[in-house]
């Protein structure tokens, strides 16, 4: 591999890792703070992508679709928490898996009834539809770089909310000890509802952002779900920073794995996971 | 009271037996077709197109095949190989169908073929392209109305070598259909003097292609050959164009790359050249009539899957006619099918000794939302049926 290729592959790794972070951060929050194993998390990514497709077709602009889609996803998340997930906190993981697996089937069937089973594309907004020439034959789409910038901004915003605001304090406290937080007179149920809605919105946003480059297709959620769980486990359950570090590790492992050891590219990520867990069974950053 | 009940019971039983007897008598004049296809899930649209095509031919013949009224037994295979054997057995033993038509997914079709072979039931595969079905696992009872994975890719290998392309890099999913496609391409391309300089694979259904695009830009082959289908194909073609590679290193592949997903690609597919056994714009009378009738009946344009369903019905019809319309004379039905020339909308074809179509492969170019025929790149291409002992 020459140096130019190496640099571009590094860029690929960062860009892929940051997008994965956007999906996985919501999952790790819900898993770590609320103790819910949410298999339907990938469905929220799928729903986001289909929202982007439907709203972009209706309004003619992906930006407008995202602006409309985020509040929709927040409301949808809060509703689901109120209607279903609130009843799960005191139950065991098996029942959580049962419910959330059922949700995957329901969401996929609804998607099939409402939008159909065809593959769809979403147009890149005109002002981002350009590319930067990197080598004589290859260029890099500006839209991919823009996604990375959005992901970085969101990571910083998330850091700010969790570390510097009252809500963040409650979230961290709830992560450590639910009953203690309750006995201090904090409405932990409201905190949970907000966290869950945020998690759904972040997965949906990831789906919306990714829709122009990944296209929109049935079962797209299940692909990101597995890799998201890998990231959550590598990073340490409940740790947003762990998820960021883990997502970047996975991004690099997947990209360079495909190029350097193509015949093993399918398992490189899992080998990395095994090694990390041998080294730190609780994940890289347990809670934080 | 008890005795009375018994009497009534006997009466009912007797009546039921009469009805069953009647049913059997009627079945003599009918022929029963088992459709085992995907009607839900990713391949639902393909299953429906095949069904539409099959039924269209039957309707054109007044609801009959080989002079007998057609009766259907329909099963949704869900493209799930785990349920394939059970579903196929149901059609064979419970519904006692005369022919099983199915399916799209190669894994499901392989399991079905085993049931067909073991129960000596006639089977027509209207899509699944795994080489093995008419290769090592071939059987007198199993026919195919579609293609083998080897066919379109081999034709593309020949075509690129003829065009003077020297080096090619390949990308595909690491599963049998993808690997069979690349192998078929490589065989013809290297025979014609070219060289495959880099073979890349990724696990199905992973669609993170960026690392491969970077690698292609670094290797700089004369051309790139890929096998992808459905959503993965749409994404690969879009990514390839977005990376600026499309104008520098031409992209080729079997027709599944661009069939049915041109809308999802936006304009990224425009001008791509692919190979397949069917194309838009064939402009033969046979094809035009087929297309008009299909569009009238189903309110959508037919695709290659509809053609394969239509031809499955034609093949069975030819077999039945050879046996005087009697599906129980299996030997004669099989002989009739194997010897038939099928007047397909794609162009007439015959069947190889392994029962796979010997057919023309077209080079097609993407123009707008169509795959328009450019030329026949491989005339009467026959799958080598490696490993078939028949």
Short mmCIF file of N, CA and C in Angstrom, two decimals, chain B residues 128-276:
data_model
loop_
_atom_site.label_atom_id
_atom_site.label_comp_id
_atom_site.label_asym_id
_atom_site.label_seq_id
_atom_site.Cartn_x
_atom_site.Cartn_y
_atom_site.Cartn_z
N UNK B 128 -33.31 -19.36 -9.39
CA UNK B 128 -32.08 -19.67 -8.64
C UNK B 128 -30.95 -20.14 -9.55
N UNK B 129 -29.82 -19.43 -9.51
CA UNK B 129 -28.78 -19.67 -10.50
C UNK B 129 -27.59 -20.51 -10.06
N UNK B 130 -27.66 -21.10 -8.86
CA UNK B 130 -26.51 -21.87 -8.38
C UNK B 130 -26.09 -22.90 -9.44
N UNK B 131 -24.79 -22.90 -9.79
CA UNK B 131 -24.30 -23.84 -10.80
C UNK B 131 -24.65 -25.28 -10.45
N UNK B 132 -24.60 -25.60 -9.14
CA UNK B 132 -24.78 -26.98 -8.69
C UNK B 132 -26.11 -27.60 -9.12
N UNK B 133 -27.16 -26.78 -9.25
CA UNK B 133 -28.49 -27.33 -9.54
C UNK B 133 -28.47 -28.11 -10.87
N UNK B 134 -27.74 -27.57 -11.85
CA UNK B 134 -27.59 -28.34 -13.09
C UNK B 134 -26.13 -28.76 -13.26
N UNK B 135 -25.46 -28.95 -12.11
CA UNK B 135 -24.09 -29.44 -12.10
C UNK B 135 -24.05 -30.74 -11.33
N UNK B 136 -23.27 -30.80 -10.26
CA UNK B 136 -23.13 -32.04 -9.50
C UNK B 136 -24.47 -32.59 -8.97
N UNK B 137 -25.45 -31.72 -8.74
CA UNK B 137 -26.71 -32.17 -8.16
C UNK B 137 -27.80 -32.34 -9.22
N UNK B 138 -27.41 -32.42 -10.49
CA UNK B 138 -28.40 -32.51 -11.55
C UNK B 138 -29.21 -33.80 -11.43
N UNK B 139 -30.40 -33.78 -11.98
CA UNK B 139 -31.28 -34.94 -11.89
C UNK B 139 -32.23 -34.91 -13.08
N UNK B 140 -32.68 -36.11 -13.51
CA UNK B 140 -33.63 -36.13 -14.63
C UNK B 140 -34.89 -35.33 -14.32
N UNK B 141 -35.23 -35.20 -13.05
CA UNK B 141 -36.49 -34.57 -12.68
C UNK B 141 -36.40 -33.05 -12.56
N UNK B 142 -35.16 -32.53 -12.54
CA UNK B 142 -34.99 -31.11 -12.27
C UNK B 142 -34.63 -30.33 -13.54
N UNK B 143 -35.42 -29.30 -13.85
CA UNK B 143 -35.18 -28.44 -15.01
C UNK B 143 -34.99 -27.00 -14.53
N UNK B 144 -34.40 -26.19 -15.41
CA UNK B 144 -34.25 -24.79 -15.06
C UNK B 144 -34.67 -23.93 -16.26
N UNK B 145 -35.50 -22.89 -15.98
CA UNK B 145 -35.95 -22.01 -17.07
C UNK B 145 -35.19 -20.69 -17.06
N UNK B 146 -34.18 -20.56 -16.17
CA UNK B 146 -33.53 -19.27 -16.02
C UNK B 146 -32.10 -19.26 -16.57
N UNK B 147 -31.13 -19.58 -15.75
CA UNK B 147 -29.72 -19.42 -16.13
C UNK B 147 -28.87 -20.11 -15.06
N UNK B 148 -27.58 -20.32 -15.33
CA UNK B 148 -26.65 -20.69 -14.27
C UNK B 148 -25.77 -19.48 -14.00
N UNK B 149 -25.28 -19.35 -12.79
CA UNK B 149 -24.43 -18.21 -12.41
C UNK B 149 -23.28 -18.05 -13.40
N UNK B 150 -22.81 -19.18 -13.89
CA UNK B 150 -21.67 -19.20 -14.80
C UNK B 150 -21.96 -18.45 -16.10
N UNK B 151 -23.19 -18.57 -16.63
CA UNK B 151 -23.48 -18.11 -18.00
C UNK B 151 -23.24 -16.61 -18.27
N UNK B 152 -23.96 -15.69 -17.59
CA UNK B 152 -23.75 -14.26 -17.93
C UNK B 152 -22.33 -13.78 -17.64
N UNK B 153 -21.70 -14.34 -16.60
CA UNK B 153 -20.35 -13.89 -16.24
C UNK B 153 -19.31 -14.39 -17.23
N UNK B 154 -19.48 -15.64 -17.70
CA UNK B 154 -18.56 -16.18 -18.69
C UNK B 154 -18.63 -15.34 -19.96
N UNK B 155 -19.88 -14.98 -20.34
CA UNK B 155 -20.06 -14.17 -21.55
C UNK B 155 -19.37 -12.81 -21.40
N UNK B 156 -19.43 -12.24 -20.19
CA UNK B 156 -18.77 -10.95 -19.96
C UNK B 156 -17.25 -11.09 -20.05
N UNK B 157 -16.72 -12.20 -19.55
CA UNK B 157 -15.28 -12.45 -19.64
C UNK B 157 -14.82 -12.49 -21.09
N UNK B 158 -15.58 -13.20 -21.92
CA UNK B 158 -15.28 -13.26 -23.36
C UNK B 158 -15.31 -11.87 -23.98
N UNK B 159 -16.38 -11.13 -23.65
CA UNK B 159 -16.58 -9.82 -24.28
C UNK B 159 -15.44 -8.86 -23.94
N UNK B 160 -15.03 -8.84 -22.67
CA UNK B 160 -13.97 -7.90 -22.26
C UNK B 160 -12.63 -8.28 -22.88
N UNK B 161 -12.35 -9.59 -22.95
CA UNK B 161 -11.09 -10.02 -23.56
C UNK B 161 -11.07 -9.59 -25.04
N UNK B 162 -12.22 -9.75 -25.71
CA UNK B 162 -12.32 -9.37 -27.12
C UNK B 162 -12.13 -7.87 -27.32
N UNK B 163 -12.57 -7.09 -26.34
CA UNK B 163 -12.43 -5.63 -26.44
C UNK B 163 -11.01 -5.16 -26.13
N UNK B 164 -10.11 -6.09 -25.87
CA UNK B 164 -8.72 -5.73 -25.68
C UNK B 164 -8.37 -5.27 -24.28
N UNK B 165 -9.25 -5.54 -23.32
CA UNK B 165 -8.94 -5.18 -21.94
C UNK B 165 -7.96 -6.20 -21.36
N UNK B 166 -6.89 -5.71 -20.71
CA UNK B 166 -5.82 -6.62 -20.29
C UNK B 166 -5.92 -6.99 -18.80
N UNK B 167 -6.23 -5.98 -17.95
CA UNK B 167 -6.23 -6.27 -16.51
C UNK B 167 -7.57 -5.90 -15.89
N UNK B 168 -8.03 -6.74 -14.97
CA UNK B 168 -9.32 -6.52 -14.31
C UNK B 168 -9.19 -6.81 -12.82
N UNK B 169 -9.84 -5.98 -12.00
CA UNK B 169 -9.98 -6.29 -10.57
C UNK B 169 -11.43 -6.68 -10.34
N UNK B 170 -11.68 -7.64 -9.44
CA UNK B 170 -13.05 -8.09 -9.19
C UNK B 170 -13.44 -7.84 -7.73
N UNK B 171 -14.69 -7.56 -7.51
CA UNK B 171 -15.24 -7.43 -6.15
C UNK B 171 -16.57 -8.17 -6.09
N UNK B 172 -16.79 -8.93 -5.03
CA UNK B 172 -18.09 -9.56 -4.84
C UNK B 172 -18.29 -9.94 -3.38
N UNK B 173 -19.54 -10.30 -3.05
CA UNK B 173 -19.79 -10.87 -1.73
C UNK B 173 -19.21 -12.27 -1.67
N UNK B 174 -18.74 -12.64 -0.48
CA UNK B 174 -18.15 -13.96 -0.31
C UNK B 174 -19.27 -14.97 -0.04
N UNK B 175 -20.04 -15.30 -1.08
CA UNK B 175 -21.00 -16.40 -1.00
C UNK B 175 -21.05 -17.06 -2.36
N UNK B 176 -21.70 -18.22 -2.43
CA UNK B 176 -21.45 -19.06 -3.60
C UNK B 176 -21.80 -18.38 -4.92
N UNK B 177 -22.94 -17.68 -4.99
CA UNK B 177 -23.31 -17.10 -6.28
C UNK B 177 -22.27 -16.07 -6.74
N UNK B 178 -21.79 -15.25 -5.81
CA UNK B 178 -20.78 -14.26 -6.15
C UNK B 178 -19.49 -14.91 -6.61
N UNK B 179 -19.07 -15.95 -5.87
CA UNK B 179 -17.81 -16.61 -6.22
C UNK B 179 -17.93 -17.38 -7.53
N UNK B 180 -19.13 -17.96 -7.78
CA UNK B 180 -19.34 -18.66 -9.06
C UNK B 180 -19.32 -17.67 -10.22
N UNK B 181 -19.86 -16.49 -9.99
CA UNK B 181 -19.87 -15.47 -11.04
C UNK B 181 -18.45 -15.04 -11.39
N UNK B 182 -17.66 -14.74 -10.36
CA UNK B 182 -16.29 -14.30 -10.59
C UNK B 182 -15.48 -15.42 -11.25
N UNK B 183 -15.72 -16.67 -10.82
CA UNK B 183 -14.98 -17.79 -11.42
C UNK B 183 -15.33 -17.94 -12.90
N UNK B 184 -16.60 -17.80 -13.25
CA UNK B 184 -17.02 -17.90 -14.65
C UNK B 184 -16.39 -16.80 -15.49
N UNK B 185 -16.38 -15.58 -14.93
CA UNK B 185 -15.77 -14.45 -15.62
C UNK B 185 -14.28 -14.70 -15.86
N UNK B 186 -13.60 -15.10 -14.79
CA UNK B 186 -12.14 -15.27 -14.83
C UNK B 186 -11.76 -16.35 -15.86
N UNK B 187 -12.54 -17.43 -15.88
CA UNK B 187 -12.27 -18.52 -16.81
C UNK B 187 -12.23 -18.02 -18.26
N UNK B 188 -13.26 -17.25 -18.64
CA UNK B 188 -13.32 -16.79 -20.03
C UNK B 188 -12.32 -15.67 -20.29
N UNK B 189 -12.18 -14.77 -19.33
CA UNK B 189 -11.32 -13.60 -19.52
C UNK B 189 -9.85 -14.02 -19.65
N UNK B 190 -9.41 -14.94 -18.81
CA UNK B 190 -8.00 -15.36 -18.86
C UNK B 190 -7.74 -16.27 -20.06
N UNK B 191 -8.78 -17.02 -20.48
CA UNK B 191 -8.66 -17.83 -21.69
C UNK B 191 -8.45 -16.90 -22.90
N UNK B 192 -9.08 -15.72 -22.83
CA UNK B 192 -8.99 -14.77 -23.93
C UNK B 192 -7.74 -13.89 -23.85
N UNK B 193 -6.85 -14.15 -22.88
CA UNK B 193 -5.59 -13.42 -22.81
C UNK B 193 -5.53 -12.32 -21.78
N UNK B 194 -6.61 -12.10 -21.03
CA UNK B 194 -6.58 -11.08 -19.99
C UNK B 194 -6.04 -11.63 -18.68
N UNK B 195 -5.93 -10.74 -17.68
CA UNK B 195 -5.45 -11.20 -16.38
C UNK B 195 -6.25 -10.54 -15.27
N UNK B 196 -6.76 -11.36 -14.34
CA UNK B 196 -7.43 -10.81 -13.16
C UNK B 196 -6.34 -10.49 -12.13
N UNK B 197 -6.11 -9.18 -11.89
CA UNK B 197 -4.96 -8.80 -11.08
C UNK B 197 -5.28 -8.70 -9.59
N UNK B 198 -6.56 -8.59 -9.27
CA UNK B 198 -6.91 -8.46 -7.85
C UNK B 198 -8.33 -8.98 -7.63
N UNK B 199 -8.50 -9.95 -6.72
CA UNK B 199 -9.84 -10.45 -6.40
C UNK B 199 -10.19 -10.05 -4.98
N UNK B 200 -11.26 -9.28 -4.82
CA UNK B 200 -11.65 -8.82 -3.49
C UNK B 200 -13.04 -9.34 -3.14
N UNK B 201 -13.22 -9.74 -1.88
CA UNK B 201 -14.54 -10.20 -1.43
C UNK B 201 -14.86 -9.58 -0.09
N UNK B 202 -16.13 -9.46 0.20
CA UNK B 202 -16.52 -9.04 1.54
C UNK B 202 -17.72 -9.88 1.96
N UNK B 203 -17.92 -10.02 3.29
CA UNK B 203 -19.00 -10.88 3.74
C UNK B 203 -20.37 -10.34 3.35
N UNK B 204 -21.29 -11.24 2.98
CA UNK B 204 -22.67 -10.86 2.68
C UNK B 204 -23.39 -10.57 3.98
N UNK B 205 -24.21 -9.53 4.10
CA UNK B 205 -24.54 -8.52 3.10
C UNK B 205 -23.88 -7.17 3.39
N UNK B 206 -22.64 -7.20 3.85
CA UNK B 206 -21.89 -5.99 4.15
C UNK B 206 -21.82 -5.06 2.93
N UNK B 207 -22.01 -3.76 3.13
CA UNK B 207 -22.00 -2.83 2.00
C UNK B 207 -21.05 -1.65 2.21
N UNK B 208 -20.04 -1.84 3.07
CA UNK B 208 -19.06 -0.77 3.27
C UNK B 208 -17.95 -0.94 2.23
N UNK B 209 -18.12 -0.29 1.06
CA UNK B 209 -17.24 -0.55 -0.09
C UNK B 209 -16.04 0.37 -0.18
N UNK B 210 -16.03 1.43 0.62
CA UNK B 210 -15.01 2.47 0.46
C UNK B 210 -13.57 1.93 0.44
N UNK B 211 -13.23 0.99 1.35
CA UNK B 211 -11.85 0.46 1.31
C UNK B 211 -11.50 -0.17 -0.04
N UNK B 212 -12.46 -0.84 -0.67
CA UNK B 212 -12.19 -1.50 -1.96
C UNK B 212 -12.01 -0.47 -3.08
N UNK B 213 -12.81 0.60 -3.00
CA UNK B 213 -12.70 1.64 -4.02
C UNK B 213 -11.32 2.27 -3.96
N UNK B 214 -10.83 2.50 -2.74
CA UNK B 214 -9.49 3.06 -2.55
C UNK B 214 -8.43 2.11 -3.13
N UNK B 215 -8.64 0.82 -2.88
CA UNK B 215 -7.71 -0.20 -3.37
C UNK B 215 -7.72 -0.25 -4.91
N UNK B 216 -8.91 -0.15 -5.49
CA UNK B 216 -9.02 -0.14 -6.97
C UNK B 216 -8.28 1.06 -7.54
N UNK B 217 -8.44 2.22 -6.90
CA UNK B 217 -7.76 3.43 -7.36
C UNK B 217 -6.25 3.28 -7.28
N UNK B 218 -5.80 2.48 -6.35
CA UNK B 218 -4.36 2.29 -6.18
C UNK B 218 -3.81 1.26 -7.16
N UNK B 219 -4.58 0.20 -7.45
CA UNK B 219 -4.13 -0.84 -8.38
C UNK B 219 -4.26 -0.38 -9.84
N UNK B 220 -5.27 0.47 -10.13
CA UNK B 220 -5.54 0.99 -11.48
C UNK B 220 -5.63 -0.08 -12.56
N UNK B 221 -6.58 -1.01 -12.47
CA UNK B 221 -6.77 -1.99 -13.54
C UNK B 221 -7.45 -1.32 -14.74
N UNK B 222 -7.48 -2.02 -15.90
CA UNK B 222 -8.16 -1.48 -17.09
C UNK B 222 -9.67 -1.41 -16.86
N UNK B 223 -10.19 -2.37 -16.07
CA UNK B 223 -11.63 -2.42 -15.84
C UNK B 223 -11.90 -3.13 -14.52
N UNK B 224 -13.14 -3.01 -14.03
CA UNK B 224 -13.54 -3.68 -12.80
C UNK B 224 -14.77 -4.53 -13.10
N UNK B 225 -14.76 -5.78 -12.60
CA UNK B 225 -15.91 -6.67 -12.75
C UNK B 225 -16.46 -6.97 -11.36
N UNK B 226 -17.77 -6.76 -11.18
CA UNK B 226 -18.36 -7.05 -9.87
C UNK B 226 -19.62 -7.88 -10.01
N UNK B 227 -19.90 -8.70 -8.98
CA UNK B 227 -21.23 -9.24 -8.83
C UNK B 227 -21.84 -8.69 -7.55
N UNK B 228 -22.92 -7.93 -7.70
CA UNK B 228 -23.77 -7.57 -6.58
C UNK B 228 -25.20 -7.57 -7.11
N UNK B 229 -26.18 -7.67 -6.18
CA UNK B 229 -27.58 -7.60 -6.60
C UNK B 229 -28.36 -6.80 -5.58
N UNK B 230 -29.53 -6.33 -5.99
CA UNK B 230 -30.43 -5.64 -5.07
C UNK B 230 -29.80 -4.38 -4.48
N UNK B 231 -30.03 -4.20 -3.17
CA UNK B 231 -29.59 -2.98 -2.51
C UNK B 231 -28.07 -2.81 -2.58
N UNK B 232 -27.34 -3.91 -2.43
CA UNK B 232 -25.88 -3.85 -2.48
C UNK B 232 -25.40 -3.35 -3.84
N UNK B 233 -26.07 -3.78 -4.90
CA UNK B 233 -25.70 -3.33 -6.24
C UNK B 233 -25.93 -1.84 -6.40
N UNK B 234 -27.09 -1.38 -5.93
CA UNK B 234 -27.39 0.06 -6.03
C UNK B 234 -26.34 0.87 -5.29
N UNK B 235 -25.95 0.38 -4.12
CA UNK B 235 -24.98 1.12 -3.33
C UNK B 235 -23.59 1.08 -3.97
N UNK B 236 -23.20 -0.08 -4.49
CA UNK B 236 -21.86 -0.16 -5.09
C UNK B 236 -21.75 0.78 -6.28
N UNK B 237 -22.75 0.74 -7.15
CA UNK B 237 -22.71 1.59 -8.35
C UNK B 237 -22.68 3.08 -7.96
N UNK B 238 -23.49 3.45 -6.97
CA UNK B 238 -23.49 4.85 -6.53
C UNK B 238 -22.15 5.25 -5.93
N UNK B 239 -21.61 4.39 -5.05
CA UNK B 239 -20.32 4.69 -4.43
C UNK B 239 -19.21 4.79 -5.47
N UNK B 240 -19.26 3.89 -6.46
CA UNK B 240 -18.23 3.84 -7.50
C UNK B 240 -18.20 5.16 -8.27
N UNK B 241 -19.43 5.64 -8.59
CA UNK B 241 -19.53 6.91 -9.31
C UNK B 241 -19.10 8.07 -8.41
N UNK B 242 -19.53 8.04 -7.14
CA UNK B 242 -19.21 9.13 -6.22
C UNK B 242 -17.71 9.24 -5.98
N UNK B 243 -17.00 8.11 -6.06
CA UNK B 243 -15.55 8.13 -5.85
C UNK B 243 -14.81 8.58 -7.10
N UNK B 244 -15.57 8.91 -8.14
CA UNK B 244 -14.93 9.42 -9.35
C UNK B 244 -14.30 8.34 -10.20
N UNK B 245 -14.54 7.06 -9.84
CA UNK B 245 -13.87 5.98 -10.57
C UNK B 245 -14.56 5.67 -11.91
N UNK B 246 -15.87 5.96 -11.98
CA UNK B 246 -16.65 5.53 -13.13
C UNK B 246 -16.09 6.08 -14.45
N UNK B 247 -15.59 7.32 -14.41
CA UNK B 247 -15.11 7.92 -15.65
C UNK B 247 -13.68 7.50 -15.97
N UNK B 248 -12.98 6.89 -15.00
CA UNK B 248 -11.60 6.50 -15.23
C UNK B 248 -11.41 5.01 -15.48
N UNK B 249 -12.15 4.18 -14.72
CA UNK B 249 -12.01 2.73 -14.84
C UNK B 249 -13.40 2.16 -15.04
N UNK B 250 -13.73 1.67 -16.26
CA UNK B 250 -15.10 1.21 -16.53
C UNK B 250 -15.49 0.02 -15.65
N UNK B 251 -16.78 0.00 -15.29
CA UNK B 251 -17.32 -1.03 -14.41
C UNK B 251 -18.22 -1.97 -15.20
N UNK B 252 -18.05 -3.28 -15.02
CA UNK B 252 -18.87 -4.27 -15.70
C UNK B 252 -19.39 -5.30 -14.71
N UNK B 253 -20.45 -5.99 -15.09
CA UNK B 253 -20.95 -7.07 -14.24
C UNK B 253 -22.10 -7.79 -14.89
N UNK B 254 -22.52 -8.94 -14.31
CA UNK B 254 -23.72 -9.58 -14.81
C UNK B 254 -24.93 -8.68 -14.55
N UNK B 255 -26.01 -8.88 -15.31
CA UNK B 255 -27.14 -7.96 -15.33
C UNK B 255 -27.82 -7.69 -14.01
N UNK B 256 -27.60 -8.54 -13.03
CA UNK B 256 -28.25 -8.35 -11.72
C UNK B 256 -27.81 -7.04 -11.08
N UNK B 257 -26.66 -6.52 -11.55
CA UNK B 257 -26.14 -5.26 -11.05
C UNK B 257 -27.11 -4.11 -11.30
N UNK B 258 -27.80 -4.16 -12.44
CA UNK B 258 -28.63 -3.01 -12.81
C UNK B 258 -30.11 -3.36 -12.98
N UNK B 259 -30.49 -4.66 -12.85
CA UNK B 259 -31.88 -5.02 -13.06
C UNK B 259 -32.73 -4.70 -11.84
N UNK B 260 -33.75 -3.84 -12.04
CA UNK B 260 -34.70 -3.59 -10.97
C UNK B 260 -34.26 -2.57 -9.95
N UNK B 261 -33.06 -1.99 -10.08
CA UNK B 261 -32.69 -1.00 -9.08
C UNK B 261 -32.06 0.26 -9.68
N UNK B 262 -32.39 0.52 -10.95
CA UNK B 262 -31.83 1.72 -11.59
C UNK B 262 -32.35 3.00 -10.93
N UNK B 263 -33.61 2.97 -10.48
CA UNK B 263 -34.16 4.16 -9.83
C UNK B 263 -33.38 4.49 -8.56
N UNK B 264 -33.03 3.43 -7.80
CA UNK B 264 -32.33 3.64 -6.54
C UNK B 264 -30.93 4.23 -6.75
N UNK B 265 -30.37 4.04 -7.94
CA UNK B 265 -29.02 4.53 -8.21
C UNK B 265 -29.00 6.00 -8.60
N UNK B 266 -30.17 6.57 -8.80
CA UNK B 266 -30.19 7.92 -9.36
C UNK B 266 -29.64 7.82 -10.76
N UNK B 267 -28.73 8.68 -11.14
CA UNK B 267 -28.18 8.60 -12.49
C UNK B 267 -26.88 7.83 -12.54
N UNK B 268 -26.45 7.29 -11.38
CA UNK B 268 -25.11 6.71 -11.29
C UNK B 268 -24.91 5.51 -12.20
N UNK B 269 -26.04 4.86 -12.59
CA UNK B 269 -25.92 3.66 -13.41
C UNK B 269 -25.82 3.94 -14.91
N UNK B 270 -26.10 5.18 -15.31
CA UNK B 270 -26.18 5.52 -16.73
C UNK B 270 -24.94 5.07 -17.51
N UNK B 271 -25.16 4.35 -18.60
CA UNK B 271 -24.05 3.95 -19.46
C UNK B 271 -23.38 2.65 -19.07
N UNK B 272 -23.74 2.06 -17.93
CA UNK B 272 -23.08 0.81 -17.52
C UNK B 272 -23.42 -0.32 -18.50
N UNK B 273 -22.43 -1.19 -18.74
CA UNK B 273 -22.64 -2.34 -19.61
C UNK B 273 -22.70 -3.60 -18.76
N UNK B 274 -23.76 -4.38 -18.95
CA UNK B 274 -23.90 -5.63 -18.21
C UNK B 274 -24.33 -6.74 -19.18
N UNK B 275 -24.19 -8.00 -18.72
CA UNK B 275 -24.59 -9.15 -19.55
C UNK B 275 -25.71 -9.93 -18.87
N UNK B 276 -26.69 -10.36 -19.67
CA UNK B 276 -27.77 -11.19 -19.14
C UNK B 276 -28.49 -11.87 -20.31
#
